[in-house]
Tab-separated table of C-alpha atoms and ligand atoms in Angstrom:
chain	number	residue	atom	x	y	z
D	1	UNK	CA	0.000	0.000	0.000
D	2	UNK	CA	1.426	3.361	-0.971
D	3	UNK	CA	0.254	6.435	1.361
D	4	UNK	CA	0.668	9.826	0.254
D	5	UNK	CA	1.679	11.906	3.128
D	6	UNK	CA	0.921	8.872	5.743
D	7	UNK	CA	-2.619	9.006	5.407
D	8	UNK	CA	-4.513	6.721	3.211
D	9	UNK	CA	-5.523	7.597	-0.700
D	10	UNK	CA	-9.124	6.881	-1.217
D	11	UNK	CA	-10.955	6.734	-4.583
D	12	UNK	CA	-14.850	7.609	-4.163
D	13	UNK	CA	-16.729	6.407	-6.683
D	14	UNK	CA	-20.023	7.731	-7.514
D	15	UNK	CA	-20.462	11.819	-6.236
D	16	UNK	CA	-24.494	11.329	-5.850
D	17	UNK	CA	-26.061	12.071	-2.434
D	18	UNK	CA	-24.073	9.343	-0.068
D	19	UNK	CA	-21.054	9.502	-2.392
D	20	UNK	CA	-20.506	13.380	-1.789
D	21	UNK	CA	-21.391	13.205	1.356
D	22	UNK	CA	-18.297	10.743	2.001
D	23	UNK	CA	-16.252	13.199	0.452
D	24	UNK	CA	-17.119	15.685	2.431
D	25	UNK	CA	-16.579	13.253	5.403
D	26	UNK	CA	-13.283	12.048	4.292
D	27	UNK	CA	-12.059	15.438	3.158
D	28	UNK	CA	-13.253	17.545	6.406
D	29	UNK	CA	-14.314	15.306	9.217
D	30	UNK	CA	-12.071	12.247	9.778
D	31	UNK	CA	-8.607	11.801	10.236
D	32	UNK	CA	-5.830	9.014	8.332
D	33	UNK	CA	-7.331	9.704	4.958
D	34	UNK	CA	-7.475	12.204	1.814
D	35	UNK	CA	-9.487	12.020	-1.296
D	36	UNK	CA	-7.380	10.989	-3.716
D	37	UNK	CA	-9.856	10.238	-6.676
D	38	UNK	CA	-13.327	10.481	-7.106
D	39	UNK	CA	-15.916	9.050	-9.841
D	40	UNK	CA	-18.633	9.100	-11.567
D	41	UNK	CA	-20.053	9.145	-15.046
D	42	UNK	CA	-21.119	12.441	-15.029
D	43	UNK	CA	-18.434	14.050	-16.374
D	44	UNK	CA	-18.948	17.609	-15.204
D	45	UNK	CA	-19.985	16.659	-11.994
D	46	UNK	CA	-16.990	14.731	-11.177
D	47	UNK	CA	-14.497	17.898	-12.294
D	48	UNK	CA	-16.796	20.143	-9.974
D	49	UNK	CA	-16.415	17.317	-6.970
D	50	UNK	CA	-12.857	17.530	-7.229
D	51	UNK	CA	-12.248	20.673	-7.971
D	52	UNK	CA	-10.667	22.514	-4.517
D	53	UNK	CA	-9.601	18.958	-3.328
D	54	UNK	CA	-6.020	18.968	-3.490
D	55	UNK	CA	-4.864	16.130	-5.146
D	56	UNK	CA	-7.918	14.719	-6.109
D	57	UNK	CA	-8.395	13.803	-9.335
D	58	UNK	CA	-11.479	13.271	-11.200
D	59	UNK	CA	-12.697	10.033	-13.622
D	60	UNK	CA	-15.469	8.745	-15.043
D	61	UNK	CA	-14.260	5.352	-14.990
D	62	UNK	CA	-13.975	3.184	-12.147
D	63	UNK	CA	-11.060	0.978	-13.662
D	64	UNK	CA	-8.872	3.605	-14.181
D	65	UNK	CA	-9.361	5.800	-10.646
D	66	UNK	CA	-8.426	2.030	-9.161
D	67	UNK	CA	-5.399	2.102	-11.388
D	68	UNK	CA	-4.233	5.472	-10.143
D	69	UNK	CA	-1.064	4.777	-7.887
D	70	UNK	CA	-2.153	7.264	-5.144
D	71	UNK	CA	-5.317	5.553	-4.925
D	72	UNK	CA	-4.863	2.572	-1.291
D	73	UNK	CA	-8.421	2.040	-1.391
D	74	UNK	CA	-12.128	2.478	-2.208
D	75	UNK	CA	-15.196	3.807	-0.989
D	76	UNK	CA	-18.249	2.363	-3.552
D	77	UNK	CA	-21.155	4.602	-3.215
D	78	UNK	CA	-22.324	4.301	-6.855
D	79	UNK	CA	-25.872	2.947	-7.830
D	80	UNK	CA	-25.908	-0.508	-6.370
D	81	UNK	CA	-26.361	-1.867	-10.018
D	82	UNK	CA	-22.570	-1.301	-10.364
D	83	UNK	CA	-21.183	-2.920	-7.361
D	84	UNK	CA	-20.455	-5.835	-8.549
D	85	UNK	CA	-17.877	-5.014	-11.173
D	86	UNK	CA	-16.174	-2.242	-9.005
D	87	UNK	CA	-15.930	-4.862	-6.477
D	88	UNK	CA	-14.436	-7.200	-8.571
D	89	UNK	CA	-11.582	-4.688	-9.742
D	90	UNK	CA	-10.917	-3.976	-6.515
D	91	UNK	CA	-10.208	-7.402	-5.869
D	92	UNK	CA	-7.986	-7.725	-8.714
D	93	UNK	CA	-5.646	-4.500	-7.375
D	94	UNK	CA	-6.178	-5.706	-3.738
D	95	UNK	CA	-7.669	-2.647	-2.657
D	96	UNK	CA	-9.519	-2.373	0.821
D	97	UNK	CA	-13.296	-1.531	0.303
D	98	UNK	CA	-16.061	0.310	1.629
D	99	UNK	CA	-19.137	-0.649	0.095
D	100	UNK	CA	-22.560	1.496	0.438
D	101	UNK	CA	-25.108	-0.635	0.853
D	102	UNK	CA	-26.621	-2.645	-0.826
D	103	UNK	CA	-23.360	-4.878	-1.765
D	104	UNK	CA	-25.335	-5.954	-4.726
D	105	UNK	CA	-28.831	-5.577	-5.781
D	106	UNK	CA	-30.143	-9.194	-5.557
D	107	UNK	CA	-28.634	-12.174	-3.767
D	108	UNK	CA	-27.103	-14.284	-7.103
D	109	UNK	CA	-24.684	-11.288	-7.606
D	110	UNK	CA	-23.896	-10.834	-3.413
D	111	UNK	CA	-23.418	-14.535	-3.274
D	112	UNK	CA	-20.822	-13.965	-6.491
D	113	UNK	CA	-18.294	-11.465	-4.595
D	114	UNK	CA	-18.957	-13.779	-1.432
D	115	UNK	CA	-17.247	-16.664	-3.464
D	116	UNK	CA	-14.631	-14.410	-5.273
D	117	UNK	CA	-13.717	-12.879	-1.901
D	118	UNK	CA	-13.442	-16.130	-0.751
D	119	UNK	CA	-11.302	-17.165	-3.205
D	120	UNK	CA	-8.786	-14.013	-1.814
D	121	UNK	CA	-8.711	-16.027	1.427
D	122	UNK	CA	-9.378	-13.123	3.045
D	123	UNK	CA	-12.134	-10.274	3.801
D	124	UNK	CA	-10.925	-7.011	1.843
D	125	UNK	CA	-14.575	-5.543	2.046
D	126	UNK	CA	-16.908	-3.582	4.945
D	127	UNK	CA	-20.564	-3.165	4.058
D	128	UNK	CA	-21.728	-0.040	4.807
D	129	UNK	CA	-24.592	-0.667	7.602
D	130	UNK	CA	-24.288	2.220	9.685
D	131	UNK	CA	-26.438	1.471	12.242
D	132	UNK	CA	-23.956	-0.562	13.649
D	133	UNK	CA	-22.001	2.466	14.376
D	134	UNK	CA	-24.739	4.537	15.515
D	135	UNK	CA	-23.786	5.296	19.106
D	136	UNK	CA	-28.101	4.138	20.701
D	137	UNK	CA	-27.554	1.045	18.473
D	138	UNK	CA	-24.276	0.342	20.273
D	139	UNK	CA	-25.643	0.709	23.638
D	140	UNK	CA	-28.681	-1.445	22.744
D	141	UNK	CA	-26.196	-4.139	21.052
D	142	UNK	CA	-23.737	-4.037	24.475
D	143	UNK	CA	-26.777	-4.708	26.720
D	144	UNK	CA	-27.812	-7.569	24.197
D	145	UNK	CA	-24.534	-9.195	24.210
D	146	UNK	CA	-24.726	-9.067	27.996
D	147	UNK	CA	-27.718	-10.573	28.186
D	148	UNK	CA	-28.447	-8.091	30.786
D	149	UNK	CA	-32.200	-8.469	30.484
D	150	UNK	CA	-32.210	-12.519	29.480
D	151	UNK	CA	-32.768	-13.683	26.159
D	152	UNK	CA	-34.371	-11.487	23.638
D	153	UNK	CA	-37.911	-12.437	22.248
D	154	UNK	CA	-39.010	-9.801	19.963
D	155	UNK	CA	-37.628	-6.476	18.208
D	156	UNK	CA	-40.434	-4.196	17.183
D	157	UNK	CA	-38.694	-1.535	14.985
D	158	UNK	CA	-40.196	1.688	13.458
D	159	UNK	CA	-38.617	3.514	10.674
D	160	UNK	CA	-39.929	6.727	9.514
D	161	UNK	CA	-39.424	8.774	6.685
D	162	UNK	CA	-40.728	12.017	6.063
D	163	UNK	CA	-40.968	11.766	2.323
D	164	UNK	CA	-39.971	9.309	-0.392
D	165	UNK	CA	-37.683	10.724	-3.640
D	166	UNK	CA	-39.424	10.304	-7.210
D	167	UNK	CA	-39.117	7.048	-8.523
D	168	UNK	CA	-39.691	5.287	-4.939
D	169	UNK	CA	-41.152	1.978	-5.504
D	170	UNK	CA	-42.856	-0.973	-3.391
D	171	UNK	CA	-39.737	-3.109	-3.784
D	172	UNK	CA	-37.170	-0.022	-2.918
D	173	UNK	CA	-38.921	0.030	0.397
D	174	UNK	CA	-37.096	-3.237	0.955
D	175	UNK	CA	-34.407	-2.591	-0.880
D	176	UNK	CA	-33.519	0.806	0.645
D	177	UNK	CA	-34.917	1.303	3.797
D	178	UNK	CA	-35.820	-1.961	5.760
D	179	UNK	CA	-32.751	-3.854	4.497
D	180	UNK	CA	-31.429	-1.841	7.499
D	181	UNK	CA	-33.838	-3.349	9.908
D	182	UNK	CA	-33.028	-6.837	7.854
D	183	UNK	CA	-28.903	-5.732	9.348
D	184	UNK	CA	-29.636	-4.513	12.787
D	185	UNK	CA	-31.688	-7.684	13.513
D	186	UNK	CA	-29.625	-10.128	12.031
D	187	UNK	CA	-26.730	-7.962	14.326
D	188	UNK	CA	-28.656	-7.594	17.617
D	189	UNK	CA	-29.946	-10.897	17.544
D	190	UNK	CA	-27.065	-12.667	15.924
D	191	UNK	CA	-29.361	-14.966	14.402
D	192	UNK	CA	-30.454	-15.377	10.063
D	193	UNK	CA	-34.052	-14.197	9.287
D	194	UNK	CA	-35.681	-17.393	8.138
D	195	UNK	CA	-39.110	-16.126	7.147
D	196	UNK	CA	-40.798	-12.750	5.972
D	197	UNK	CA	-44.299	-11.647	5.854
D	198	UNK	CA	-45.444	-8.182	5.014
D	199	UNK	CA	-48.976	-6.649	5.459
D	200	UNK	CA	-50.116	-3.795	4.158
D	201	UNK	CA	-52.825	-1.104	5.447
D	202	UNK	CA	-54.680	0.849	4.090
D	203	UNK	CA	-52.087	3.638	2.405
D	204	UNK	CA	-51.773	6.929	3.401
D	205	UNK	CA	-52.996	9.440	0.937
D	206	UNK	CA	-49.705	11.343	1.214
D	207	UNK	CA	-47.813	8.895	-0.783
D	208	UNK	CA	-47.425	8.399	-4.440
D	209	UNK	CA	-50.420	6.694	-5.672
D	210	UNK	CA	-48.457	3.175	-6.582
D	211	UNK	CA	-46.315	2.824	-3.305
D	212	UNK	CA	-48.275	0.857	-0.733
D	213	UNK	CA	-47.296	3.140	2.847
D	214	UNK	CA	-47.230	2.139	5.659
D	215	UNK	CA	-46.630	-1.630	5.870
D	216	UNK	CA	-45.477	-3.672	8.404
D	217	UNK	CA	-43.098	-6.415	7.631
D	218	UNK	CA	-42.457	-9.787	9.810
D	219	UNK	CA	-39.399	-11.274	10.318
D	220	UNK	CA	-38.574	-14.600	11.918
D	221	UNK	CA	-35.449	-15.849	13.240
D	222	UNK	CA	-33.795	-19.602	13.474
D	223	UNK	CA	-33.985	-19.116	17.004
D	224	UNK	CA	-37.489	-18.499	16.637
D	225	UNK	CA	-37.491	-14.974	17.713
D	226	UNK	CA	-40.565	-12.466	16.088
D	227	UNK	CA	-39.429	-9.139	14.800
D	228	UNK	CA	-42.085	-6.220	13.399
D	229	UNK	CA	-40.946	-3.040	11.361
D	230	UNK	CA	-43.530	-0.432	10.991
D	231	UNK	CA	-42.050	1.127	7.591
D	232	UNK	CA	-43.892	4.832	6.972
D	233	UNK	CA	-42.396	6.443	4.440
D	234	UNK	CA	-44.355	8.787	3.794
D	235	UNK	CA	-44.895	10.227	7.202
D	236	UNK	CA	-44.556	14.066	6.638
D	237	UNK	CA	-43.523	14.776	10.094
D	238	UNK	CA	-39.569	13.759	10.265
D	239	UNK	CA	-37.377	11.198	10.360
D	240	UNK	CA	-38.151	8.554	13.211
D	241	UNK	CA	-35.880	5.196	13.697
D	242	UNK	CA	-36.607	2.992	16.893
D	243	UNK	CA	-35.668	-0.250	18.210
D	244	UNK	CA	-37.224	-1.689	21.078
D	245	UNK	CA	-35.847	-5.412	22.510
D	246	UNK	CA	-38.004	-7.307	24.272
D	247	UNK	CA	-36.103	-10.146	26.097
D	248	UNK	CA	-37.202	-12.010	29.159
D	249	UNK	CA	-36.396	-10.101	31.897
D	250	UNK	CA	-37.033	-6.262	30.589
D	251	UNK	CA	-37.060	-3.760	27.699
D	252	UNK	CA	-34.791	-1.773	26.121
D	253	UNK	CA	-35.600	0.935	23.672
D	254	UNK	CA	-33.548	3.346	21.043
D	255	UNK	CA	-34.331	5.924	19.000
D	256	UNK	CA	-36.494	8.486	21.096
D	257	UNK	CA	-34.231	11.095	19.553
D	258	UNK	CA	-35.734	14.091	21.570
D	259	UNK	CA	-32.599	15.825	21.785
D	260	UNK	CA	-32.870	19.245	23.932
D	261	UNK	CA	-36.267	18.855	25.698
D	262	UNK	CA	-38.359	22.208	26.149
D	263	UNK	CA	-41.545	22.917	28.181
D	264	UNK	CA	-42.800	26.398	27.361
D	265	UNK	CA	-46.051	28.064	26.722
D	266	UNK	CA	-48.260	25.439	28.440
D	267	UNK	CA	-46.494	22.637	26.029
D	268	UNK	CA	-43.784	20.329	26.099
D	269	UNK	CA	-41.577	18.259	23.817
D	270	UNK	CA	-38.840	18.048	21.409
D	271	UNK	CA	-38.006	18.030	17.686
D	272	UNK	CA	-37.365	15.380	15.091
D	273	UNK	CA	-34.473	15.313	12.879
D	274	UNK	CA	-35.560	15.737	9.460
D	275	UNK	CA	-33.585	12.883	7.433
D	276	UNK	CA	-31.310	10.163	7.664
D	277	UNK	CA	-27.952	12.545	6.859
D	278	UNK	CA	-28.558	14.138	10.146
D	279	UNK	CA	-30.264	11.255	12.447
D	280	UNK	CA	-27.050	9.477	11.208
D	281	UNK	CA	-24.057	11.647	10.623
D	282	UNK	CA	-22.406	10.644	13.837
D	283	UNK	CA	-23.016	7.209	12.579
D	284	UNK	CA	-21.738	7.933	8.896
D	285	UNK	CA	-18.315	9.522	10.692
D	286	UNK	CA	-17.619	6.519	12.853
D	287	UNK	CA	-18.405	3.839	10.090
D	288	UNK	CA	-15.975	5.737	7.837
D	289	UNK	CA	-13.203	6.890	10.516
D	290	UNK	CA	-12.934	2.927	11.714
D	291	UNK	CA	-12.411	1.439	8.194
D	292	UNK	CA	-10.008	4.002	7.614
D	293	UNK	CA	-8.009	2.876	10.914
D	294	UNK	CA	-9.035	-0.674	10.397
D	295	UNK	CA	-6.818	-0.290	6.951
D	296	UNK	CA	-4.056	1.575	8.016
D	297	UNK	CA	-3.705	-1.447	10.317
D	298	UNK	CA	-3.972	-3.852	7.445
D	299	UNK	CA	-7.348	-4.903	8.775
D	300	UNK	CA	-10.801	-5.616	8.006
D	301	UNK	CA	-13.408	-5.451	10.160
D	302	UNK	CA	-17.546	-4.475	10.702
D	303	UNK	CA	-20.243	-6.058	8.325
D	304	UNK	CA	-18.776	-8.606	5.836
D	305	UNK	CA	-19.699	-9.623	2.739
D	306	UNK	CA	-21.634	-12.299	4.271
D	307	UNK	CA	-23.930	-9.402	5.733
D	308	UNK	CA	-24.601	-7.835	2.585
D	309	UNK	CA	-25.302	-11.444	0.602
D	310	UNK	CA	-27.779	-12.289	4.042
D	311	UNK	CA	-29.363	-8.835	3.930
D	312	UNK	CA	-30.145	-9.318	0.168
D	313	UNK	CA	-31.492	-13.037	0.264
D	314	UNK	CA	-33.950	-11.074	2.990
D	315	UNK	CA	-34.760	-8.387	0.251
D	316	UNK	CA	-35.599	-10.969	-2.017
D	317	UNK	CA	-37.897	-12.832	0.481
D	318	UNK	CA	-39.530	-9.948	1.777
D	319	UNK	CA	-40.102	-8.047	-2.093
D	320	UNK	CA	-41.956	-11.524	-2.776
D	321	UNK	CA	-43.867	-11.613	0.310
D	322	UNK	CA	-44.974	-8.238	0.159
D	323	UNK	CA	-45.995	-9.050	-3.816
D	324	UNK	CA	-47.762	-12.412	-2.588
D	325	UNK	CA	-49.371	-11.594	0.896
D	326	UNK	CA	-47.898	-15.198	1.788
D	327	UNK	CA	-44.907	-15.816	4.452
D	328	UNK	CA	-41.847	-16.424	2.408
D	329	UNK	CA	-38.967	-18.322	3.660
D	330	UNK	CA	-35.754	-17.219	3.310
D	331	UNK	CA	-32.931	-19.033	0.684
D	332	UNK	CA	-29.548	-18.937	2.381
D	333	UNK	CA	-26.388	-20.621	1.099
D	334	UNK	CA	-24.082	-22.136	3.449
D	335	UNK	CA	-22.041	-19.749	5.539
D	336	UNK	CA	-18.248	-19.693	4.890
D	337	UNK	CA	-15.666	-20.530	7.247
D	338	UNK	CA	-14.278	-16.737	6.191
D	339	UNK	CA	-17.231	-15.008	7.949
D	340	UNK	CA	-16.676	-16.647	10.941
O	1	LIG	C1	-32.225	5.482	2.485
O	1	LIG	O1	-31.616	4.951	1.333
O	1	LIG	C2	-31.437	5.094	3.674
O	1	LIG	O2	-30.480	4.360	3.636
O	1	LIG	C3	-32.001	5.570	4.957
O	1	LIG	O3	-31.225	5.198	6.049
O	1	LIG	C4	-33.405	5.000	5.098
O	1	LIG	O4	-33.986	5.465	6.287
O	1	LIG	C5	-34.261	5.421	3.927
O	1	LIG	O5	-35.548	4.866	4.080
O	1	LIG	C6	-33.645	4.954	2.613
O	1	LIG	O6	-34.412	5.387	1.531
């Protein structure tokens, strides 16, 4: 690995919403790493990322940013759709990745880098589940591990979004926003999702006529745990993600992000962050500052490949339960000795 300067070169590829936002991250925020490439296929918008980065240069291809020799390793935050072969080509050069979620849009493709990383002998790749790095998620996870309230029974998770981009579809609400719920459980509870049902109400009449919002997908475990999501995204009010465990001998809840707490004027309360940028950031700037150590140690650690091939055999499941009404069991290959 070559280091510019002692801190590590990182090529960004893809300058969209998350993809900026990591350069923003990597060039102002954390510490042990500089931009040294960013890309996307946008031409212009790729010169404009760059531009007052020093050092950075700009490409619109993936191959040849890898193939830059200040480049030590790669942040993928392009459309998912594209994963796969950036992956690969990281692979090939033996570059350390971070990989936005999802790894790869369906689980045939995951469970294709889970073989050719396995074929490295070892893990060069961290998924990019930030919960696991939010600091409430932490704190719920530690008291889990503990078992300091028995053995967990049940999650019930809510995750709210205030509005859904253009384009938002049925199957993107598995896809985008409860394949984090499909993470934290298989994380808290340290257990596969075997089986997924979805149901869904009546819709709100502030979402897009063809999304179905709310709906409120089941999850079972192999230990036989029950897990419920309430996904809203369509909610208008803020951003809203909660986790409350249920084990045998109490309850533990996240995610009652109040922040400062006023009573005034014959009211009280607090206020909701508006997106996942903000409810998240600190999250974001942890996930990114500990691969960045990780690799300067010649490490690898945090959600595996694995993670990212489990999370999208869930997708599928769930995207055909929710089509079907019926309880769909999961398809799962056989876990590696790599992951542990
Ligand atoms: C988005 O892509 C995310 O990753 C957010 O965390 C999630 O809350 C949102 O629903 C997704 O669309």
């Amino acid at each position: 690995m070559t280091q510019q300067h002692g801190t590590l070169g990182v090529a960004v590829i893809g300058t969209g919403r998350m993809g900026a936002d990591h350069v923003r991250r990597i060039d102002d925020v954390i510490s042990g790493a500089r931009v040294a490439a960013v890309v996307d296929i946008e031409a212009e918008r790729v010169k404009r990322v760059a531009h007052g980065i020093e050092g950075c240069t700009p490409y619109t291809d993936p191959a040849a940013a890898m193939a830059d020799p200040g480049v030590d390793a790669v942040l993928i935050a392009s459309p998912g759709a594209a994963h796969e072969d950036a992956l690969r080509t990281a692979f090939a050069r033996g570059l350390p990745v971070l990989c936005e979620k999802p790894l790869t849009p369906d689980p045939a493709s995951a469970l294709r880098v889970v073989q050719a990383e396995q074929q490295l002998g070892r893990r060069q790749v961290q998924v990019g589940f930030m919960r696991r790095y939010d600091a409430d998620y932490l704190k719920l996870k530690a008291l889990l591990t503990q078992s300091a309230y028995g053995r967990p029974l049940m999650l019930h998770n809510k995750h709210r979004n205030a509005d859904t981009p253009p384009g938002f579809t049925n199957a993107m609400m598995i896809h985008d926003s409860v394949v984090h719920e499909i993470d934290v459980t298989r994380w808290l509870l340290d257990e596969e999702i075997t089986a997924v049902r979805v149901l869904r109400p009546a819709p709100t009449g502030n979402a897009p006529a063809s999304l179905s919002d709310p709906q409120l997908i089941l999850f079972e475990t192999a230990a036989g745990q029950v897990v419920d999501t309430e996904l809203f995204v369509n909610c208008r009010f803020g951003y809203q993600v909660s986790c409350e465990a249920v084990c045998e001998g109490g309850i533990a809840r996240i995610g009652d992000d109040h922040g400062v707490f006023v009573n005034a004027a014959g009211k009280w309360g607090g206020s909701i962050t508006p997106g996942f940028v903000e409810r998240f950031g600190e999250a974001y700037n942890r996930q990114v500052q500990r691969w960045v150590d990780a690799t300067r140690r010649g490490e690898v650690e945090g959600p595996s490949c694995w993670d990212g091939y489990a999370a999208a055999a869930v997708c599928a499941a769930g995207v055909r339960a929710q089509a079907s009404g019926e309880r769909v069991e999961v398809e799962l290959d056989e876990r590696p000795a790599l992951y542990g």
